[in-house]
């Protein structure tokens, strides 16, 4: 339950950020969203964590789409999102029925469905009616959960909104509760989902990881980039409790990676570089084993298999699958228990381009659903494409840590490359982008209509890595 | 330790075992071999009490050492063990599940040998007790080999060698003259003598039984020490 609350807090923070950013632009929409979010928190009191995450994912997808259009089109999007929103509403409406017990089938209950349909019909004709209906539901739900807990959720929304630079705090009427004290150090810490402090590992005289310190924010894709043998996998193994550190400390979600391994394992999923599957068992049996160990219901297994396209190969022996399919099974296995942090060790290594793209798309999708991703790779293109921040590790030491853009602008400015015709030949020249000589040349050649191509050339992550370490990335 | 997790792990071991013909053969060989050889051995002067004990030992050694090693080291080598221990299943739980699973196989193997060769004679209660203790000794030897081996090739080589040595030491230790008094305290010789005594309905040799239990304790302590070292790696 504590874990679920923290997820709710994290989601509310994001939602509040969104609302604060768009409040002026979207008039009444934030009110509706706030109502929906508020209901989400309260319905959590009786929800499973899986359901909550799904709810959060539905809402996030909805928010992302609405953010792109003006208010006048918002209700159209509500209609387009009908199935997702409907499911959400079903859940909320279900929780307003005091007599309802868990055994009742929410999604097929005629009473609930009819109420939801009514709300949706009203929402189609007038968004304000929908908002009002949502507010009513919100009010009904307030009676079902402890007031202090609801208040704490609103306090977190307010706090997050105020933390946004330049963002106005939410209107007073949206704050029914008192501000609560911030979370304690001993509790799970979701601001920095992963915290690593002077982590070291020695094998005999070899320092495989040497006093590495960094932190990974909640919901971030963090790339750990370095050549083979740089210490990436050893770091990950220490984080997930497979290797005992020689020094320093590491925490995931506030849990110590050495002394609270059980708790760390509950909130993390790992996709190993090598396909650690039971080759004699079928895909389904492989997943079933882990589903039983995590004690997750079969419905979650079915859902993941459908999501990852594994249904068609579920009876196949894992040993007969191609690497791409094996990787999908490994990802499904790592996601079975809805982890908050996913470790991916070279997830696309050795895959064909199509499979690699599928895995990358999946990583993006996971990030959208709020999962923090720790990506170990030596593929600079992959890191550049996917990661919010990247740490370079070389010979066990963290040599740089920043966003891909900031890393690429390290040391030198961008170049401009010009191809032009001179004496009947095509000549290629490259200059720093702010070089006056380049400007003169390009201007002259443009006037003379002798320019063939002009390109800006930026350093790659591999260039920067080479500058910083003197070594090769791949 | 969580009983539900343990049950799921044992269930998984059974699932994997069902699909692994090599392990089936490993369990079946002692029973089949004993059937043919004991038939030849039994005559007017040699009854089941003389011929069967060595096959009980063979079942313990072959199934206990070989199956345990192959099963566990395979998981280590393919890194599926690591995948398991980052779930709610701990290293100890995975180890215990394998020990229990192989222990059941060892018991079944011994029972098969006794049943097929008319060996359930004499002090049957003591015989069962010796099956349990002897089986545990050889499974713990298999566990120790597994804990020290990183590859299946190394593990199976060591396991095969030890299995042969322990089996032969039990069967022919009396041929070593002055060394006999030392060799008779090896697990193989202890098992054969104790089983033979039980089948002859003789009172239990407390010294031998204590020695066998001491071996078991020693192996389990060594395994525990090794597991701790593994967890701190």
XYZ file of C-alpha atoms in Angstrom:
707
model
C 0.000 0.000 0.000
C 2.866 2.321 0.877
C 4.402 1.643 -2.507
C 1.093 2.365 -4.198
C 0.792 5.660 -2.341
C 4.190 6.711 -3.534
C 3.248 5.919 -7.090
C 0.173 8.042 -6.636
C 2.263 10.880 -5.280
C 4.649 10.687 -8.203
C 1.808 10.627 -10.670
C 0.067 13.512 -8.960
C 3.280 15.508 -9.154
C 3.429 15.009 -12.886
C -0.220 15.740 -13.305
C 0.143 18.895 -11.275
C 3.056 19.978 -13.443
C 0.958 19.490 -16.501
C -1.988 21.364 -15.052
C 0.192 24.217 -13.853
C 1.831 24.567 -17.249
C -1.454 24.635 -19.114
C -3.860 26.272 -16.709
C -4.126 29.649 -18.395
C -4.356 28.209 -21.845
C -6.983 25.621 -21.163
C -9.498 27.430 -18.929
C -11.788 24.805 -17.461
C -9.868 21.750 -18.510
C -7.562 21.695 -15.476
C -10.570 21.545 -13.241
C -11.735 18.436 -15.008
C -8.299 16.923 -14.922
C -7.882 17.763 -11.290
C -11.154 16.069 -10.580
C -10.082 12.993 -12.495
C -6.730 12.918 -10.749
C -8.311 13.412 -7.401
C -10.614 10.516 -8.005
C -7.649 8.476 -9.053
C -5.968 8.968 -5.712
C -9.050 8.111 -3.781
C -9.931 5.063 -5.795
C -6.452 3.860 -4.989
C -7.682 2.994 -1.517
C -9.220 -0.178 -2.903
C -7.203 -0.721 -6.050
C -4.424 -3.097 -6.801
C -1.155 -1.530 -7.792
C -1.501 -2.963 -11.290
C -4.825 -1.269 -11.761
C -3.479 1.968 -10.434
C -0.576 2.033 -12.850
C -2.891 1.243 -15.707
C -5.113 4.092 -14.621
C -2.161 6.416 -14.419
C -1.022 5.326 -17.874
C -4.489 5.988 -19.310
C -4.545 9.428 -17.796
C -1.036 10.253 -18.884
C -1.797 9.290 -22.452
C -4.904 11.421 -22.333
C -3.036 14.389 -20.915
C -0.311 14.177 -23.472
C -2.811 14.305 -26.293
C -4.843 17.117 -24.827
C -1.723 19.179 -24.323
C -1.344 19.492 -28.073
C -4.708 21.049 -28.852
C -6.696 24.111 -27.754
C -9.575 23.816 -25.294
C -12.207 23.880 -27.981
C -10.951 20.553 -29.297
C -10.500 18.937 -25.935
C -13.931 17.414 -25.738
C -13.394 15.877 -29.171
C -10.354 14.200 -27.745
C -12.348 13.013 -24.794
C -14.542 11.275 -27.313
C -11.586 9.818 -29.187
C -10.195 8.537 -25.947
C -13.600 7.099 -25.155
C -12.554 3.489 -24.426
C -9.709 4.466 -22.116
C -11.680 7.127 -20.326
C -14.654 4.865 -20.098
C -12.634 2.191 -18.327
C -11.328 4.810 -15.995
C -14.770 6.090 -15.242
C -16.067 2.599 -14.699
C -13.516 2.167 -11.995
C -14.356 5.473 -10.376
C -18.066 4.955 -10.577
C -17.606 1.504 -9.115
C -15.950 3.004 -6.080
C -18.799 5.388 -5.480
C -21.082 2.434 -4.823
C -20.736 1.875 -1.136
C -22.240 -1.585 -1.184
C -19.953 -2.768 -3.924
C -17.552 -5.528 -3.068
C -14.449 -6.695 -4.898
C -16.193 -9.753 -6.282
C -18.540 -7.639 -8.378
C -17.493 -7.429 -12.007
C -16.952 -3.739 -12.550
C -16.561 -3.880 -16.290
C -19.711 -5.883 -16.977
C -21.914 -4.569 -14.214
C -24.988 -3.098 -15.985
C -25.619 -0.537 -13.260
C -22.113 0.842 -13.455
C -22.001 0.741 -17.223
C -25.243 2.633 -17.535
C -24.047 5.351 -15.179
C -20.793 5.673 -17.070
C -22.562 5.796 -20.408
C -24.736 8.571 -19.131
C -21.733 10.596 -18.056
C -20.001 10.003 -21.356
C -23.077 11.025 -23.310
C -23.278 14.248 -21.381
C -19.586 14.818 -21.862
C -19.933 14.501 -25.604
C -22.395 17.350 -25.876
C -20.862 19.656 -23.307
C -17.527 19.397 -21.619
C -18.761 21.401 -18.641
C -21.389 18.760 -17.920
C -18.685 16.163 -17.921
C -16.593 18.252 -15.576
C -19.513 18.714 -13.276
C -20.238 14.973 -13.310
C -16.626 14.270 -12.472
C -16.749 16.711 -9.604
C -19.872 15.040 -8.269
C -18.159 11.708 -8.387
C -15.189 13.232 -6.669
C -17.402 14.439 -3.850
C -19.002 11.028 -3.491
C -15.611 9.385 -3.296
C -14.337 11.719 -0.597
C -16.532 9.951 1.901
C -14.833 6.618 1.269
C -11.222 7.310 2.158
C -9.423 8.830 5.151
C -9.410 12.616 4.864
C -5.799 12.997 5.933
C -4.617 10.803 3.141
C -6.620 12.696 0.515
C -5.288 15.918 1.961
C -1.740 14.669 1.620
C -2.276 13.985 -2.068
C -3.541 17.510 -2.643
C -0.622 18.856 -0.643
C 1.741 17.071 -2.963
C -0.039 18.510 -5.990
C 0.280 21.998 -4.601
C 3.901 21.518 -3.699
C 4.770 20.286 -7.163
C 2.867 23.095 -8.812
C 4.650 25.698 -6.723
C 7.998 24.177 -7.469
C 7.548 24.851 -11.134
C 9.406 27.970 -12.118
C 6.976 30.658 -13.108
C 3.974 28.473 -12.576
C 1.111 29.878 -10.570
C -0.121 27.765 -7.659
C -3.388 25.981 -8.088
C -6.534 27.893 -7.071
C -7.493 27.694 -3.415
C -10.633 25.668 -4.064
C -8.504 22.832 -5.331
C -6.842 22.465 -1.910
C -9.205 20.876 0.517
C -6.499 19.652 2.898
C -3.553 20.875 4.928
C 0.027 20.651 3.738
C 1.801 17.668 5.207
C 5.423 17.332 6.167
C 7.724 16.192 3.393
C 8.675 12.546 3.275
C 11.269 11.226 5.671
C 14.727 10.041 4.652
C 13.975 6.533 5.816
C 10.964 6.118 3.599
C 11.145 5.280 -0.074
C 12.583 8.225 -1.972
C 11.036 8.716 -5.392
C 12.603 12.068 -6.277
C 15.930 10.358 -6.832
C 14.833 6.887 -7.728
C 18.414 5.628 -7.834
C 21.150 7.096 -5.678
C 24.706 5.880 -5.956
C 27.381 7.221 -3.664
C 31.067 6.378 -4.078
C 30.224 2.873 -5.188
C 33.279 0.692 -5.747
C 34.036 -2.885 -6.593
C 37.423 -4.531 -6.491
C 38.226 -7.958 -7.890
C 41.624 -8.715 -6.392
C 43.762 -5.782 -7.442
C 41.461 -4.738 -10.278
C 39.131 -1.822 -9.552
C 36.183 -2.731 -11.763
C 34.125 0.180 -10.435
C 35.939 3.056 -8.815
C 34.042 5.477 -6.537
C 31.128 6.071 -8.854
C 28.461 8.547 -7.725
C 25.296 9.598 -9.531
C 21.556 9.737 -9.143
C 18.690 8.897 -11.458
C 15.431 10.817 -11.283
C 12.055 9.210 -11.133
C 10.666 8.501 -14.611
C 13.971 9.215 -16.319
C 15.802 7.144 -18.934
C 19.351 7.104 -17.704
C 21.989 5.838 -20.090
C 25.132 4.201 -18.817
C 27.522 4.349 -21.709
C 30.930 2.796 -21.975
C 32.960 0.225 -23.874
C 32.933 -3.453 -22.955
C 34.657 -4.004 -19.620
C 34.185 -0.406 -18.489
C 32.233 -1.413 -15.381
C 28.644 -0.978 -16.568
C 27.434 -4.468 -15.806
C 29.309 -4.637 -12.498
C 27.594 -1.416 -11.432
C 24.204 -2.804 -12.372
C 24.937 -6.067 -10.574
C 25.726 -4.115 -7.430
C 22.537 -2.099 -7.775
C 20.354 -5.180 -8.105
C 22.113 -7.000 -5.301
C 23.889 -9.656 -7.326
C 27.343 -8.384 -6.438
C 28.463 -7.097 -3.075
C 30.108 -3.652 -3.287
C 33.629 -3.222 -1.933
C 32.776 0.308 -0.868
C 30.202 3.093 -1.055
C 26.438 2.770 -1.053
C 23.523 2.503 -3.441
C 19.811 3.039 -2.902
C 16.880 2.331 -5.167
C 13.582 3.946 -4.237
C 15.135 4.698 -0.855
C 16.006 1.053 -0.214
C 19.583 0.027 0.446
C 20.815 -2.260 -2.308
C 22.841 -4.375 0.138
C 20.733 -4.595 3.272
C 17.261 -4.301 1.713
C 17.693 -6.479 -1.320
C 14.215 -7.962 -1.015
C 12.592 -4.541 -1.184
C 14.847 -3.538 -4.073
C 13.853 -6.677 -5.985
C 10.180 -5.899 -5.494
C 10.472 -2.549 -7.287
C 13.014 -3.447 -9.944
C 12.939 -5.479 -13.123
C 16.059 -6.592 -14.943
C 16.646 -7.517 -18.566
C 20.021 -9.214 -18.718
C 22.314 -8.994 -21.699
C 22.317 -12.742 -22.209
C 18.993 -14.524 -22.623
C 18.537 -16.073 -19.188
C 15.600 -18.268 -20.148
C 14.821 -21.904 -19.435
C 15.420 -23.254 -22.897
C 13.501 -26.487 -22.429
C 10.388 -24.698 -21.186
C 7.914 -22.898 -23.404
C 7.627 -19.110 -23.480
C 4.464 -19.335 -21.423
C 6.012 -21.655 -18.841
C 8.993 -19.355 -18.511
C 6.745 -16.400 -17.790
C 4.410 -18.418 -15.611
C 7.245 -19.409 -13.296
C 8.140 -15.794 -12.634
C 4.501 -14.717 -12.428
C 4.034 -17.280 -9.662
C 7.166 -16.197 -7.861
C 5.996 -12.587 -7.929
C 2.483 -13.760 -7.145
C 0.939 -11.762 -9.980
C -2.383 -12.852 -11.465
C -2.572 -14.689 -14.781
C -4.442 -11.779 -16.283
C -1.282 -9.682 -16.034
C 0.644 -12.408 -17.817
C -1.931 -12.511 -20.610
C -1.894 -8.742 -20.881
C 1.891 -8.581 -21.222
C 1.994 -11.414 -23.738
C -0.592 -9.608 -25.837
C 1.235 -6.300 -25.484
C 4.544 -7.777 -26.595
C 3.085 -9.974 -29.319
C 4.122 -13.158 -27.532
C 0.807 -14.968 -27.817
C 1.716 -16.497 -31.148
C 4.892 -18.063 -29.755
C 3.699 -18.848 -26.241
C 3.828 -22.625 -26.723
C 7.215 -22.558 -28.426
C 10.283 -23.721 -26.521
C 12.301 -20.699 -25.449
C 15.448 -22.304 -26.829
C 13.984 -22.289 -30.338
C 13.333 -18.545 -30.423
C 15.426 -15.987 -32.261
C 17.320 -13.432 -30.190
C 14.716 -10.763 -30.867
C 11.905 -12.928 -29.545
C 13.955 -13.999 -26.562
C 14.525 -10.360 -25.753
C 10.793 -9.753 -25.819
C 10.231 -12.620 -23.424
C 12.901 -11.224 -21.116
C 11.258 -7.816 -21.166
C 7.844 -9.335 -20.466
C 9.364 -11.271 -17.579
C 10.974 -8.150 -16.151
C 7.688 -6.252 -16.339
C 5.469 -8.915 -14.787
C 5.429 -7.332 -11.339
C 5.063 -3.753 -12.594
C 8.510 -2.588 -11.536
C 9.203 1.058 -10.854
C 12.753 0.756 -12.132
C 13.805 -1.274 -15.133
C 17.428 -2.195 -15.748
C 18.242 -2.984 -19.346
C 21.677 -4.353 -20.107
C 22.470 -3.981 -23.818
C 18.841 -4.629 -24.756
C 19.328 -4.312 -28.515
C 22.756 -5.872 -28.794
C 22.863 -8.320 -31.693
C 19.268 -7.668 -32.770
C 18.117 -7.027 -36.330
C 17.015 -3.415 -37.019
C 13.289 -4.209 -36.774
C 13.568 -5.962 -33.432
C 15.862 -3.232 -32.132
C 13.321 -0.580 -33.109
C 10.543 -2.495 -31.428
C 12.546 -2.681 -28.216
C 13.369 1.039 -28.382
C 9.719 1.919 -28.930
C 8.865 -0.211 -25.960
C 11.410 1.607 -23.814
C 9.833 4.943 -24.792
C 6.414 3.570 -23.988
C 7.592 2.417 -20.577
C 9.013 5.819 -19.836
C 5.659 7.361 -20.725
C 4.032 5.084 -18.194
C 6.370 6.415 -15.495
C 8.936 3.637 -15.249
C 12.478 4.754 -14.455
C 14.860 3.134 -16.891
C 18.524 2.415 -16.390
C 19.956 1.585 -19.771
C 23.411 0.056 -20.101
C 24.705 0.249 -23.603
C 27.744 0.809 -25.732
C 25.571 1.948 -28.625
C 25.902 5.744 -28.740
C 23.042 6.160 -31.223
C 20.696 4.273 -28.968
C 21.755 6.306 -25.949
C 21.404 9.546 -27.891
C 17.942 8.621 -29.119
C 16.505 7.319 -25.875
C 18.202 8.816 -22.870
C 17.351 11.911 -20.874
C 20.792 11.852 -19.314
C 23.895 9.847 -19.988
C 26.779 8.829 -17.780
C 30.053 7.889 -19.437
C 31.919 5.157 -17.623
C 35.463 4.252 -18.513
C 37.833 1.956 -16.661
C 35.454 1.895 -13.729
C 35.208 5.667 -13.370
C 32.318 7.946 -14.224
C 33.972 10.498 -16.493
C 30.949 12.594 -17.518
C 27.264 12.885 -16.756
C 24.829 15.157 -18.565
C 22.084 15.328 -21.162
C 23.024 14.026 -24.625
C 22.821 17.545 -26.046
C 25.056 19.006 -23.356
C 27.555 16.198 -23.786
C 27.666 16.689 -27.533
C 28.323 20.384 -27.152
C 31.222 19.599 -24.821
C 34.576 21.199 -25.664
C 33.994 22.486 -29.144
C 31.261 24.184 -31.130
C 29.365 22.626 -33.972
C 30.851 22.612 -37.458
C 29.400 23.537 -40.782
C 30.324 21.465 -43.798
C 30.088 23.058 -47.266
C 30.347 21.345 -50.625
C 30.846 23.737 -53.498
C 32.033 23.749 -57.074
C 35.399 25.253 -57.847
C 37.234 24.904 -61.155
C 34.774 22.236 -62.201
C 35.446 20.115 -59.112
C 33.300 19.540 -56.024
C 35.251 20.607 -52.964
C 34.301 19.830 -49.336
C 35.291 22.135 -46.476
C 34.456 22.039 -42.784
C 34.548 25.076 -40.449
C 33.456 25.876 -36.918
C 29.930 27.179 -37.216
C 30.750 30.716 -36.011
C 33.902 31.093 -38.115
C 33.662 34.369 -40.132
C 35.681 32.770 -42.910
C 32.959 30.142 -43.288
C 30.279 32.839 -43.438
C 32.193 34.724 -46.175
C 32.817 31.622 -48.201
C 29.235 30.394 -47.991
C 27.892 33.845 -48.853
C 30.161 34.140 -51.903
C 29.411 30.674 -53.115
C 25.686 31.118 -52.609
C 25.745 34.287 -54.664
C 27.724 32.541 -57.372
C 25.266 29.608 -57.229
C 28.176 27.252 -56.701
C 26.997 25.671 -53.432
C 26.152 21.979 -53.692
C 25.287 21.223 -50.021
C 25.531 22.893 -46.625
C 25.329 20.760 -43.506
C 25.845 21.435 -39.852
C 27.975 18.805 -38.231
C 27.696 18.088 -34.557
C 29.969 15.963 -32.465
C 28.678 12.533 -31.723
C 28.683 11.007 -28.277
C 31.500 8.772 -29.482
C 33.586 11.876 -30.355
C 32.984 13.327 -26.917
C 33.747 10.028 -25.255
C 37.013 9.810 -27.164
C 37.919 13.378 -26.137
C 37.209 12.710 -22.502
C 38.852 9.335 -22.169
C 41.161 8.900 -25.112
C 39.412 5.585 -25.639
C 36.953 4.177 -28.138
C 33.288 3.812 -27.273
C 32.451 0.806 -29.407
C 11.688 -18.725 4.100
C 8.474 -18.384 2.124
C 6.772 -21.777 1.673
C 4.865 -20.578 -1.395
C 8.090 -19.575 -3.130
C 9.697 -22.868 -2.184
C 6.755 -24.785 -3.587
C 6.871 -22.833 -6.848
C 10.594 -23.459 -7.205
C 10.222 -27.198 -6.610
C 7.354 -27.269 -9.066
C 9.594 -25.561 -11.590
C 12.370 -28.083 -10.956
C 9.917 -30.858 -11.679
C 8.785 -29.130 -14.902
C 12.347 -28.754 -16.067
C 13.219 -32.307 -15.027
C 10.302 -33.702 -17.045
C 11.795 -32.227 -20.188
C 15.351 -33.325 -19.534
C 15.911 -36.940 -20.699
C 19.506 -36.895 -19.452
C 18.279 -36.544 -15.891
C 15.654 -39.247 -16.386
C 18.402 -41.617 -17.481
C 20.492 -40.612 -14.487
C 17.683 -41.625 -12.146
C 16.744 -44.743 -14.105
C 20.210 -46.256 -14.532
C 20.803 -47.423 -10.926
C 17.423 -49.132 -10.826
C 17.816 -50.864 -14.198
C 21.451 -51.834 -13.677
C 20.718 -53.239 -10.241
C 17.922 -55.359 -11.673
C 20.230 -57.117 -14.142
C 23.338 -57.366 -11.973
C 21.648 -58.438 -8.732
C 19.897 -61.206 -10.627
C 23.295 -62.556 -11.636
C 24.806 -62.051 -8.184
C 22.104 -63.792 -6.167
C 22.746 -67.505 -5.729
C 22.575 -70.112 -3.000
C 25.184 -68.384 -0.823
C 24.458 -64.733 -1.663
C 21.053 -63.315 -0.855
C 19.609 -59.842 -1.448
C 21.111 -58.619 1.849
C 24.569 -59.131 0.335
C 23.887 -58.010 -3.248
C 21.480 -55.085 -2.895
C 23.270 -52.662 -0.476
C 25.889 -51.695 -3.073
C 23.088 -50.711 -5.454
C 21.429 -48.646 -2.788
C 24.755 -46.867 -2.476
C 24.994 -46.570 -6.251
C 21.544 -44.958 -6.396
C 22.497 -42.524 -3.644
C 25.802 -41.614 -5.254
C 24.652 -41.437 -8.856
C 21.388 -39.602 -8.348
C 22.456 -37.546 -5.370
C 25.763 -36.322 -6.713
C 25.220 -36.251 -10.462
C 21.651 -34.961 -10.629
C 22.253 -32.318 -8.018
C 25.371 -31.092 -9.763
C 23.939 -31.076 -13.283
C 20.724 -29.412 -12.180
C 22.318 -26.664 -10.115
C 25.394 -25.881 -12.200
C 23.253 -25.683 -15.335
C 21.294 -22.867 -13.684
C 24.506 -21.146 -12.643
C 26.129 -21.415 -16.042
C 23.080 -20.205 -17.966
C 22.554 -17.418 -15.423
C 18.952 -18.427 -14.865
C 19.905 -18.667 -11.206
C 20.622 -14.933 -11.218
C 17.280 -14.268 -12.858
C 15.609 -16.222 -10.063
C 17.361 -14.579 -7.157
C 16.377 -11.072 -8.193
C 12.753 -12.098 -7.662
C 11.267 -12.756 -4.220
C 13.140 -16.081 -4.383
C 16.410 -15.903 -2.489
C 19.629 -17.793 -3.158
C 18.937 -19.972 -0.138
C 15.393 -20.708 -1.311
C 16.593 -21.748 -4.772
C 19.300 -23.930 -3.234
C 16.925 -25.555 -0.773
C 14.348 -26.253 -3.488
C 16.952 -28.074 -5.543
C 18.221 -30.022 -2.566
C 14.703 -31.122 -1.648
C 13.816 -32.006 -5.217
C 16.934 -34.116 -5.766
C 16.531 -35.654 -2.321
C 13.098 -36.947 -3.352
C 14.626 -38.370 -6.546
C 17.326 -40.108 -4.505
C 14.711 -41.631 -2.226
C 12.697 -42.823 -5.218
C 15.821 -44.285 -6.814
C 16.730 -46.198 -3.649
C 13.180 -47.376 -3.213
C 13.180 -48.540 -6.834
C 16.359 -50.544 -6.244
C 14.974 -52.166 -3.091
C 11.578 -52.968 -4.553
C 12.798 -54.361 -7.838
C 15.349 -56.608 -6.130
C 13.324 -57.783 -3.155
C 15.460 -55.724 -0.798
C 12.763 -54.605 1.629
C 13.793 -57.149 4.222
C 15.127 -57.122 7.765
C 14.670 -53.948 9.791
C 12.667 -51.950 7.260
C 12.253 -48.942 9.550
C 16.018 -48.671 9.965
C 16.431 -49.213 6.264
C 14.241 -46.198 5.555
C 16.175 -44.133 8.074
C 19.429 -45.088 6.350
C 17.927 -44.216 2.978
C 17.151 -40.752 4.331
C 20.524 -40.164 5.982
C 22.583 -41.716 3.173
C 20.565 -39.871 0.544
C 21.098 -36.592 2.380
C 24.859 -37.205 2.604
C 25.224 -37.717 -1.158
C 22.895 -34.853 -2.083
C 24.962 -32.587 0.135
C 28.121 -33.764 -1.641
C 26.408 -32.876 -4.940
C 25.456 -29.511 -3.480
C 29.035 -28.818 -2.455
C 30.328 -29.644 -5.932
C 27.649 -27.351 -7.403
C 28.546 -24.489 -5.131
C 32.201 -24.685 -6.110
C 31.720 -25.244 -9.870
C 31.001 -22.487 -12.344
C 30.551 -24.566 -15.496
C 28.622 -27.726 -16.167
C 31.691 -29.319 -17.698
C 33.786 -28.814 -14.560
C 30.937 -29.779 -12.296
C 30.118 -32.999 -14.079
C 33.796 -34.007 -14.295
C 34.301 -33.575 -10.546
C 30.947 -35.181 -9.782
C 31.704 -38.234 -11.933
C 35.111 -38.715 -10.376
C 33.821 -38.376 -6.824
C 30.884 -40.627 -7.508
C 33.140 -43.412 -8.765
C 35.593 -42.999 -5.886
C 32.866 -43.026 -3.236
C 31.088 -45.985 -4.807
C 34.230 -48.055 -5.180
C 35.436 -47.136 -1.710
C 32.213 -48.620 -0.408
C 32.394 -51.783 -2.478
C 36.079 -52.721 -2.273
C 37.435 -50.963 0.835
C 38.099 -54.333 2.483
C 40.758 -55.120 -0.100
C 43.079 -52.360 1.126
C 44.639 -54.239 4.040
C 45.818 -51.905 6.790
C 43.893 -48.989 5.278
C 40.595 -50.768 5.742
C 40.047 -49.344 9.236
C 40.313 -45.845 7.813
C 38.452 -46.420 4.572
C 35.502 -48.005 6.328
C 34.641 -44.583 7.682
C 34.155 -43.094 4.232
C 30.475 -42.395 3.438
C 30.296 -45.184 0.819
C 31.557 -47.940 3.127
C 29.462 -46.688 6.046
C 26.309 -46.767 3.937
C 26.890 -50.275 2.624
C 27.674 -51.677 6.055
C 24.714 -49.995 7.711
C 22.264 -51.041 4.990
C 23.570 -54.576 5.025
C 23.182 -54.727 8.804
C 19.614 -53.453 8.604
C 18.734 -56.011 5.953
C 20.185 -58.738 8.152
C 18.047 -57.410 10.981
C 21.123 -56.704 13.096
C 21.154 -53.975 15.740
C 22.274 -50.640 14.384
C 25.987 -49.916 14.542
C 25.909 -46.650 16.473
C 29.502 -45.764 15.618
C 28.881 -46.109 11.904
C 25.602 -44.227 12.041
C 27.234 -41.439 14.062
C 30.065 -41.270 11.566
C 27.572 -40.987 8.690
C 25.693 -38.232 10.504
C 28.994 -36.476 11.179
C 29.761 -36.536 7.466
C 26.333 -35.047 6.776
C 26.880 -32.308 9.322
C 30.305 -31.539 7.913
C 29.006 -31.283 4.343
C 26.096 -29.088 5.377
C 28.371 -26.762 7.327
C 30.708 -26.512 4.365
C 27.734 -25.772 2.091
C 26.500 -23.071 4.457
C 29.955 -21.498 4.562
C 30.116 -21.537 0.775
C 26.643 -20.062 0.385
C 27.598 -17.192 2.667
C 30.719 -16.605 0.621
C 28.627 -16.613 -2.581
C 26.257 -14.047 -1.143
C 29.152 -11.741 -0.296
C 30.790 -12.016 -3.709
